Structure formats: C-alpha cells, structure tokens
C-alpha cells in the first residue's frame, strides 16, 4: 500500500483548520489498524469506522478496536451501510448537512452520503506512473469498475450536485472547511 502524493498535505491542511477527520472503510476493523500504522496515518484521523470483524485477521494477530492513536469503531454491517451517515455524524456531534464524504465509488460512498443528508465529492484519480499499482489494488479488494447503473438509487439531479475531483486539494475549490460547529 502507498498513499497518493496529495493525501498527507490535504489531511494536514484539514487538521490545521480544526476539521474533524473520520475514515469509513470497507476493510474490517482488524485489517484497517495495521494499514493505518503502515501508512503513517494514525495521527491524521479522529476516528475510523470499519466493517465488522468476521473472523481471524489476515495477516497477523488481532488489533481489533485500536491503532496507534485512532479509535476504530465497528459498524453493525459492512460498507455501504445505510445507517453509516446518521451514526457517524451523531457520534461526531456534527449535523449531516455540515459533513463531507469523499469517495471513489458512487454506489458505496456517494449515494449513501447523499441519502444520509451529507455533502459528497467523487474522486477519480488520474492514472500516472505513481498509480500503476491501482488495478492490482482493485483486484485484491474485489472491487470492479462502476457504471451509472450501479448507482440507480441516486437521481441525476443529486449526481449533478456532486463535484468530481482528481486530487484532494481540488476540494477547496468546491467546499469551505472549518472546525466542527463553524
């Protein structure tokens, strides 16, 4: 695993602005913890929501419910969970309409965010020499390319309201960020 070049600067910029940063992963709780540590992101998140633990972790021993400095919260159901937005925003004490969900999947990220009352942005990374590993990642994560039909529950009107960006820094062109409650 490796990060896109814009991830750390964007997380640092949000952190400096006092923006709460929460992750929501399809990975299980025991598998997300070592990934966060490996990528050096433990200090970047306030909390991470993960799919429920469903057996022994692979590989290594259990780190269920913890990673360096990030609490990991297991969701009742795996991503996409229709209750994710209300649960996460309630836990964080932030109204859904004051939150932004950023994801690369219309069906798993964008549609649930909008249906839960949050703002959303779709990130579509451009292939370059640093992302030659992306097809392999999608293959091992069992994800396939999405079509518009995969997001049938999302209306065209809703989808038009969702900015599509190629880097996290592009988000500042579409949204204003501030500390919780501002």
PDB file of C-alpha atoms in Angstrom:
ATOM      1  CA  UNK A   1       0.000   0.000   0.000  1.00  0.00           C
ATOM      2  CA  UNK A   2       1.077   3.543  -0.669  1.00  0.00           C
ATOM      3  CA  UNK A   3      -0.525   6.955  -0.488  1.00  0.00           C
ATOM      4  CA  UNK A   4      -1.255   9.342  -3.298  1.00  0.00           C
ATOM      5  CA  UNK A   5       1.020  12.377  -3.043  1.00  0.00           C
ATOM      6  CA  UNK A   6      -1.818  14.722  -2.088  1.00  0.00           C
ATOM      7  CA  UNK A   7      -3.124  12.742   0.904  1.00  0.00           C
ATOM      8  CA  UNK A   8      -0.773  13.922   3.666  1.00  0.00           C
ATOM      9  CA  UNK A   9      -0.849  17.621   2.636  1.00  0.00           C
ATOM     10  CA  UNK A  10      -4.660  17.564   2.476  1.00  0.00           C
ATOM     11  CA  UNK A  11      -5.016  15.822   5.843  1.00  0.00           C
ATOM     12  CA  UNK A  12      -2.537  18.289   7.368  1.00  0.00           C
ATOM     13  CA  UNK A  13      -4.437  21.255   5.940  1.00  0.00           C
ATOM     14  CA  UNK A  14      -7.756  19.982   7.327  1.00  0.00           C
ATOM     15  CA  UNK A  15      -6.142  19.207  10.684  1.00  0.00           C
ATOM     16  CA  UNK A  16      -4.638  22.733  10.852  1.00  0.00           C
ATOM     17  CA  UNK A  17      -8.109  24.191  10.183  1.00  0.00           C
ATOM     18  CA  UNK A  18      -9.566  22.146  13.060  1.00  0.00           C
ATOM     19  CA  UNK A  19     -11.654  19.953  10.767  1.00  0.00           C
ATOM     20  CA  UNK A  20     -12.562  16.585  12.308  1.00  0.00           C
ATOM     21  CA  UNK A  21     -11.325  13.792  10.041  1.00  0.00           C
ATOM     22  CA  UNK A  22     -13.071  10.453  10.053  1.00  0.00           C
ATOM     23  CA  UNK A  23     -12.396   7.407   7.911  1.00  0.00           C
ATOM     24  CA  UNK A  24     -15.079   4.975   6.767  1.00  0.00           C
ATOM     25  CA  UNK A  25     -13.638   1.788   5.337  1.00  0.00           C
ATOM     26  CA  UNK A  26     -14.883  -1.416   3.771  1.00  0.00           C
ATOM     27  CA  UNK A  27     -11.922  -3.104   5.463  1.00  0.00           C
ATOM     28  CA  UNK A  28     -12.594  -4.998   8.667  1.00  0.00           C
ATOM     29  CA  UNK A  29     -11.566  -3.476  11.960  1.00  0.00           C
ATOM     30  CA  UNK A  30      -8.660  -5.890  12.416  1.00  0.00           C
ATOM     31  CA  UNK A  31      -7.277  -5.211   8.964  1.00  0.00           C
ATOM     32  CA  UNK A  32      -7.609  -1.431   8.890  1.00  0.00           C
ATOM     33  CA  UNK A  33      -5.465  -0.916  12.017  1.00  0.00           C
ATOM     34  CA  UNK A  34      -2.192  -2.232  10.547  1.00  0.00           C
ATOM     35  CA  UNK A  35      -2.846  -0.369   7.290  1.00  0.00           C
ATOM     36  CA  UNK A  36      -3.226   2.935   9.126  1.00  0.00           C
ATOM     37  CA  UNK A  37       0.019   2.297  11.021  1.00  0.00           C
ATOM     38  CA  UNK A  38       1.865   1.143   7.880  1.00  0.00           C
ATOM     39  CA  UNK A  39       0.849   4.298   6.027  1.00  0.00           C
ATOM     40  CA  UNK A  40       1.786   6.564   8.961  1.00  0.00           C
ATOM     41  CA  UNK A  41      -1.727   7.997   9.212  1.00  0.00           C
ATOM     42  CA  UNK A  42      -2.570   7.326  12.864  1.00  0.00           C
ATOM     43  CA  UNK A  43      -2.334  10.976  13.882  1.00  0.00           C
ATOM     44  CA  UNK A  44      -4.417  12.105  10.920  1.00  0.00           C
ATOM     45  CA  UNK A  45      -7.806  10.699  11.935  1.00  0.00           C
ATOM     46  CA  UNK A  46     -10.101  11.354  14.864  1.00  0.00           C
ATOM     47  CA  UNK A  47     -11.864   8.045  14.341  1.00  0.00           C
ATOM     48  CA  UNK A  48     -12.201   5.272  11.785  1.00  0.00           C
ATOM     49  CA  UNK A  49     -15.357   3.309  11.099  1.00  0.00           C
ATOM     50  CA  UNK A  50     -14.820  -0.164   9.714  1.00  0.00           C
ATOM     51  CA  UNK A  51     -16.699  -3.244   8.638  1.00  0.00           C
ATOM     52  CA  UNK A  52     -17.454  -5.705  11.423  1.00  0.00           C
ATOM     53  CA  UNK A  53     -14.884  -8.266  12.448  1.00  0.00           C
ATOM     54  CA  UNK A  54     -15.914 -11.611  10.966  1.00  0.00           C
ATOM     55  CA  UNK A  55     -13.070 -13.984  11.773  1.00  0.00           C
ATOM     56  CA  UNK A  56      -9.334 -14.161  12.290  1.00  0.00           C
ATOM     57  CA  UNK A  57      -7.376 -11.258  10.825  1.00  0.00           C
ATOM     58  CA  UNK A  58      -5.187 -11.837   7.836  1.00  0.00           C
ATOM     59  CA  UNK A  59      -2.266 -11.483   8.136  1.00  0.00           C
ATOM     60  CA  UNK A  60      -1.006 -11.192  11.678  1.00  0.00           C
ATOM     61  CA  UNK A  61      -2.557 -11.004  15.100  1.00  0.00           C
ATOM     62  CA  UNK A  62      -5.621  -9.070  16.111  1.00  0.00           C
ATOM     63  CA  UNK A  63      -5.523  -5.329  16.611  1.00  0.00           C
ATOM     64  CA  UNK A  64      -9.292  -5.156  16.942  1.00  0.00           C
ATOM     65  CA  UNK A  65     -10.575  -1.784  18.038  1.00  0.00           C
ATOM     66  CA  UNK A  66      -7.296   0.098  18.095  1.00  0.00           C
ATOM     67  CA  UNK A  67      -4.430   1.512  16.120  1.00  0.00           C
ATOM     68  CA  UNK A  68      -1.687   3.887  17.261  1.00  0.00           C
ATOM     69  CA  UNK A  69      -3.850   6.909  18.167  1.00  0.00           C
ATOM     70  CA  UNK A  70      -7.086   6.231  16.327  1.00  0.00           C
ATOM     71  CA  UNK A  71     -10.199   4.656  17.796  1.00  0.00           C
ATOM     72  CA  UNK A  72     -11.712   2.131  15.411  1.00  0.00           C
ATOM     73  CA  UNK A  73     -15.468   1.718  15.572  1.00  0.00           C
ATOM     74  CA  UNK A  74     -17.066  -1.375  14.090  1.00  0.00           C
ATOM     75  CA  UNK A  75     -20.248  -0.757  12.166  1.00  0.00           C
ATOM     76  CA  UNK A  76     -23.145  -3.193  12.531  1.00  0.00           C
ATOM     77  CA  UNK A  77     -22.997  -4.009   8.829  1.00  0.00           C
ATOM     78  CA  UNK A  78     -20.286  -3.770   6.178  1.00  0.00           C
ATOM     79  CA  UNK A  79     -19.924  -0.786   3.872  1.00  0.00           C
ATOM     80  CA  UNK A  80     -22.107   0.531   2.348  1.00  0.00           C
ATOM     81  CA  UNK A  81     -24.288   0.608   5.437  1.00  0.00           C
ATOM     82  CA  UNK A  82     -27.397   2.805   5.070  1.00  0.00           C
ATOM     83  CA  UNK A  83     -27.067   3.780   8.734  1.00  0.00           C
ATOM     84  CA  UNK A  84     -23.459   4.972   8.360  1.00  0.00           C
ATOM     85  CA  UNK A  85     -24.082   8.689   7.834  1.00  0.00           C
ATOM     86  CA  UNK A  86     -26.511   9.088  10.756  1.00  0.00           C
ATOM     87  CA  UNK A  87     -24.256   7.002  13.011  1.00  0.00           C
ATOM     88  CA  UNK A  88     -21.012   8.778  12.132  1.00  0.00           C
ATOM     89  CA  UNK A  89     -22.432  12.305  12.238  1.00  0.00           C
ATOM     90  CA  UNK A  90     -24.246  11.611  15.509  1.00  0.00           C
ATOM     91  CA  UNK A  91     -21.102  10.165  17.092  1.00  0.00           C
ATOM     92  CA  UNK A  92     -19.088  13.186  15.974  1.00  0.00           C
ATOM     93  CA  UNK A  93     -21.772  15.685  17.059  1.00  0.00           C
ATOM     94  CA  UNK A  94     -21.930  17.260  13.608  1.00  0.00           C
ATOM     95  CA  UNK A  95     -25.127  17.579  11.566  1.00  0.00           C
ATOM     96  CA  UNK A  96     -25.126  15.514   8.354  1.00  0.00           C
ATOM     97  CA  UNK A  97     -25.522  18.617   6.179  1.00  0.00           C
ATOM     98  CA  UNK A  98     -22.274  20.010   7.669  1.00  0.00           C
ATOM     99  CA  UNK A  99     -20.261  16.937   6.691  1.00  0.00           C
ATOM    100  CA  UNK A 100     -18.468  15.952   3.512  1.00  0.00           C
ATOM    101  CA  UNK A 101     -17.975  12.361   2.418  1.00  0.00           C
ATOM    102  CA  UNK A 102     -15.251  11.911  -0.195  1.00  0.00           C
ATOM    103  CA  UNK A 103     -15.077   8.632  -2.045  1.00  0.00           C
ATOM    104  CA  UNK A 104     -14.238   6.906  -5.288  1.00  0.00           C
ATOM    105  CA  UNK A 105     -17.404   4.826  -5.539  1.00  0.00           C
ATOM    106  CA  UNK A 106     -20.827   6.177  -6.416  1.00  0.00           C
ATOM    107  CA  UNK A 107     -22.589   3.109  -5.025  1.00  0.00           C
ATOM    108  CA  UNK A 108     -20.516   2.660  -1.848  1.00  0.00           C
ATOM    109  CA  UNK A 109     -19.590   6.246  -0.968  1.00  0.00           C
ATOM    110  CA  UNK A 110     -21.562   8.927  -2.782  1.00  0.00           C
ATOM    111  CA  UNK A 111     -25.108   7.502  -2.811  1.00  0.00           C
ATOM    112  CA  UNK A 112     -25.115   6.603   0.920  1.00  0.00           C
ATOM    113  CA  UNK A 113     -23.699  10.033   1.810  1.00  0.00           C
ATOM    114  CA  UNK A 114     -26.390  11.899  -0.118  1.00  0.00           C
ATOM    115  CA  UNK A 115     -29.158   9.603   1.111  1.00  0.00           C
ATOM    116  CA  UNK A 116     -27.953  10.294   4.661  1.00  0.00           C
ATOM    117  CA  UNK A 117     -28.135  14.069   4.161  1.00  0.00           C
ATOM    118  CA  UNK A 118     -24.399  14.764   3.835  1.00  0.00           C
ATOM    119  CA  UNK A 119     -22.469  16.522   1.106  1.00  0.00           C
ATOM    120  CA  UNK A 120     -20.341  14.348  -1.153  1.00  0.00           C
ATOM    121  CA  UNK A 121     -17.464  14.592  -3.602  1.00  0.00           C
ATOM    122  CA  UNK A 122     -16.398  11.921  -6.048  1.00  0.00           C
ATOM    123  CA  UNK A 123     -12.671  11.465  -6.513  1.00  0.00           C
ATOM    124  CA  UNK A 124     -11.487   9.990  -9.795  1.00  0.00           C
ATOM    125  CA  UNK A 125      -7.744   9.569  -9.730  1.00  0.00           C
ATOM    126  CA  UNK A 126      -5.848  10.039 -12.967  1.00  0.00           C
ATOM    127  CA  UNK A 127      -3.506   7.226 -13.939  1.00  0.00           C
ATOM    128  CA  UNK A 128       0.165   8.149 -13.944  1.00  0.00           C
ATOM    129  CA  UNK A 129       3.453   6.432 -13.237  1.00  0.00           C
ATOM    130  CA  UNK A 130       2.791   6.508  -9.487  1.00  0.00           C
ATOM    131  CA  UNK A 131      -0.549   4.716  -9.767  1.00  0.00           C
ATOM    132  CA  UNK A 132       0.411   1.684 -11.839  1.00  0.00           C
ATOM    133  CA  UNK A 133      -0.485  -0.368  -8.739  1.00  0.00           C
ATOM    134  CA  UNK A 134      -4.154   0.727  -8.802  1.00  0.00           C
ATOM    135  CA  UNK A 135      -5.521  -2.117 -10.992  1.00  0.00           C
ATOM    136  CA  UNK A 136      -3.874  -4.656  -8.672  1.00  0.00           C
ATOM    137  CA  UNK A 137      -5.369  -2.964  -5.615  1.00  0.00           C
ATOM    138  CA  UNK A 138      -8.836  -3.017  -7.134  1.00  0.00           C
ATOM    139  CA  UNK A 139      -8.381  -6.682  -7.998  1.00  0.00           C
ATOM    140  CA  UNK A 140      -7.358  -7.758  -4.485  1.00  0.00           C
ATOM    141  CA  UNK A 141     -10.068  -5.622  -2.883  1.00  0.00           C
ATOM    142  CA  UNK A 142     -12.683  -7.307  -5.076  1.00  0.00           C
ATOM    143  CA  UNK A 143     -13.874  -4.002  -6.462  1.00  0.00           C
ATOM    144  CA  UNK A 144     -14.883  -3.595 -10.045  1.00  0.00           C
ATOM    145  CA  UNK A 145     -15.430  -0.576 -12.217  1.00  0.00           C
ATOM    146  CA  UNK A 146     -18.798   1.056 -11.647  1.00  0.00           C
ATOM    147  CA  UNK A 147     -21.311   2.131 -14.198  1.00  0.00           C
ATOM    148  CA  UNK A 148     -24.114   4.649 -13.769  1.00  0.00           C
ATOM    149  CA  UNK A 149     -26.468   1.649 -13.396  1.00  0.00           C
ATOM    150  CA  UNK A 150     -24.636   0.666 -10.194  1.00  0.00           C
ATOM    151  CA  UNK A 151     -25.999   3.782  -8.532  1.00  0.00           C
ATOM    152  CA  UNK A 152     -29.630   3.544  -9.630  1.00  0.00           C
ATOM    153  CA  UNK A 153     -30.862   4.907  -6.293  1.00  0.00           C
ATOM    154  CA  UNK A 154     -29.057   8.206  -6.898  1.00  0.00           C
ATOM    155  CA  UNK A 155     -31.004  10.607  -9.099  1.00  0.00           C
ATOM    156  CA  UNK A 156     -29.362  12.516 -11.921  1.00  0.00           C
ATOM    157  CA  UNK A 157     -30.266  15.724 -10.062  1.00  0.00           C
ATOM    158  CA  UNK A 158     -28.363  14.505  -6.981  1.00  0.00           C
ATOM    159  CA  UNK A 159     -25.386  13.299  -9.002  1.00  0.00           C
ATOM    160  CA  UNK A 160     -25.072  16.667 -10.765  1.00  0.00           C
ATOM    161  CA  UNK A 161     -24.673  18.290  -7.322  1.00  0.00           C
ATOM    162  CA  UNK A 162     -21.613  16.132  -6.582  1.00  0.00           C
ATOM    163  CA  UNK A 163     -18.304  17.624  -7.672  1.00  0.00           C
ATOM    164  CA  UNK A 164     -15.830  15.255  -9.277  1.00  0.00           C
ATOM    165  CA  UNK A 165     -12.202  15.951  -8.389  1.00  0.00           C
ATOM    166  CA  UNK A 166      -8.907  14.333  -9.318  1.00  0.00           C
ATOM    167  CA  UNK A 167      -6.967  15.386  -6.209  1.00  0.00           C
ATOM    168  CA  UNK A 168      -7.919  16.142  -2.626  1.00  0.00           C
ATOM    169  CA  UNK A 169      -6.645  19.723  -2.976  1.00  0.00           C
ATOM    170  CA  UNK A 170      -9.372  20.265  -5.613  1.00  0.00           C
ATOM    171  CA  UNK A 171     -11.944  20.000  -2.813  1.00  0.00           C
ATOM    172  CA  UNK A 172     -11.095  23.539  -1.616  1.00  0.00           C
ATOM    173  CA  UNK A 173     -12.499  24.878  -4.914  1.00  0.00           C
ATOM    174  CA  UNK A 174     -15.894  23.385  -4.090  1.00  0.00           C
ATOM    175  CA  UNK A 175     -16.210  23.493  -0.292  1.00  0.00           C
ATOM    176  CA  UNK A 176     -15.353  25.703   2.671  1.00  0.00           C
ATOM    177  CA  UNK A 177     -13.822  23.854   5.607  1.00  0.00           C
ATOM    178  CA  UNK A 178     -13.786  24.847   9.239  1.00  0.00           C
ATOM    179  CA  UNK A 179     -13.703  23.449  12.725  1.00  0.00           C
ATOM    180  CA  UNK A 180     -16.664  21.463  13.955  1.00  0.00           C
ATOM    181  CA  UNK A 181     -19.608  23.764  14.510  1.00  0.00           C
ATOM    182  CA  UNK A 182     -18.386  26.518  12.167  1.00  0.00           C
TER     183      UNK A 182
END
